[in-house]
């Protein structure tokens, strides 16, 4: 089995840690910064699959950097899977 921490990925799953307006705002602003159209909503289980447009070796780190720029509280609301 390959190590997914170093595997190039073009899609990343996010999980909403707690429902609420802040999680919704962070997801919306993240997708805006990635120019994702149409935006991907949280599904019924609180997950959202984010397309990155191309494979990246640093996909999780890239999303963490973008979320960190949106607020240092992001990890209270969203988990990168």
PDB file of N, CA and C in Angstrom, residues 28-40 51-53:
ATOM      1  N   UNK A  28     -16.381  28.240   1.620  1.00  0.00           N
ATOM      2  CA  UNK A  28     -16.684  29.167   0.520  1.00  0.00           C
ATOM      3  C   UNK A  28     -15.445  29.971   0.120  1.00  0.00           C
ATOM      4  N   UNK A  29     -14.742  30.514   1.095  1.00  0.00           N
ATOM      5  CA  UNK A  29     -13.562  31.336   0.798  1.00  0.00           C
ATOM      6  C   UNK A  29     -12.417  30.494   0.236  1.00  0.00           C
ATOM      7  N   UNK A  30     -12.263  29.265   0.720  1.00  0.00           N
ATOM      8  CA  UNK A  30     -11.240  28.367   0.177  1.00  0.00           C
ATOM      9  C   UNK A  30     -11.511  28.103  -1.298  1.00  0.00           C
ATOM     10  N   UNK A  31     -12.744  27.768  -1.618  1.00  0.00           N
ATOM     11  CA  UNK A  31     -13.088  27.470  -3.004  1.00  0.00           C
ATOM     12  C   UNK A  31     -12.956  28.702  -3.889  1.00  0.00           C
ATOM     13  N   UNK A  32     -13.255  29.850  -3.353  1.00  0.00           N
ATOM     14  CA  UNK A  32     -13.077  31.089  -4.106  1.00  0.00           C
ATOM     15  C   UNK A  32     -11.600  31.304  -4.433  1.00  0.00           C
ATOM     16  N   UNK A  33     -10.725  31.025  -3.467  1.00  0.00           N
ATOM     17  CA  UNK A  33      -9.286  31.213  -3.705  1.00  0.00           C
ATOM     18  C   UNK A  33      -8.741  30.209  -4.712  1.00  0.00           C
ATOM     19  N   UNK A  34      -9.420  29.067  -4.860  1.00  0.00           N
ATOM     20  CA  UNK A  34      -9.008  28.054  -5.837  1.00  0.00           C
ATOM     21  C   UNK A  34      -9.769  28.188  -7.154  1.00  0.00           C
ATOM     22  N   UNK A  35     -10.684  29.150  -7.246  1.00  0.00           N
ATOM     23  CA  UNK A  35     -11.511  29.381  -8.439  1.00  0.00           C
ATOM     24  C   UNK A  35     -12.302  28.131  -8.821  1.00  0.00           C
ATOM     25  N   UNK A  36     -12.903  27.479  -7.822  1.00  0.00           N
ATOM     26  CA  UNK A  36     -13.710  26.277  -8.065  1.00  0.00           C
ATOM     27  C   UNK A  36     -15.121  26.709  -8.433  1.00  0.00           C
ATOM     28  N   UNK A  37     -15.541  26.326  -9.634  1.00  0.00           N
ATOM     29  CA  UNK A  37     -16.882  26.631 -10.129  1.00  0.00           C
ATOM     30  C   UNK A  37     -17.484  25.377 -10.730  1.00  0.00           C
ATOM     31  N   UNK A  38     -18.669  25.032 -10.363  1.00  0.00           N
ATOM     32  CA  UNK A  38     -19.459  25.600  -9.279  1.00  0.00           C
ATOM     33  C   UNK A  38     -18.902  25.149  -7.928  1.00  0.00           C
ATOM     34  N   UNK A  39     -19.170  25.902  -6.881  1.00  0.00           N
ATOM     35  CA  UNK A  39     -18.672  25.530  -5.557  1.00  0.00           C
ATOM     36  C   UNK A  39     -19.244  24.190  -5.096  1.00  0.00           C
ATOM     37  N   UNK A  40     -18.456  23.466  -4.333  1.00  0.00           N
ATOM     38  CA  UNK A  40     -18.850  22.174  -3.782  1.00  0.00           C
ATOM     39  C   UNK A  40     -19.403  22.413  -2.374  1.00  0.00           C
ATOM     40  N   UNK A  51     -11.647  19.687  -5.724  1.00  0.00           N
ATOM     41  CA  UNK A  51     -10.747  19.444  -6.853  1.00  0.00           C
ATOM     42  C   UNK A  51      -9.640  20.497  -6.878  1.00  0.00           C
ATOM     43  N   UNK A  52      -8.421  20.044  -7.096  1.00  0.00           N
ATOM     44  CA  UNK A  52      -7.284  20.968  -7.119  1.00  0.00           C
ATOM     45  C   UNK A  52      -6.896  21.395  -8.530  1.00  0.00           C
ATOM     46  N   UNK A  53      -7.508  20.798  -9.536  1.00  0.00           N
ATOM     47  CA  UNK A  53      -7.206  21.181 -10.910  1.00  0.00           C
ATOM     48  C   UNK A  53      -6.041  20.421 -11.513  1.00  0.00           C
TER      49      UNK A  53
END
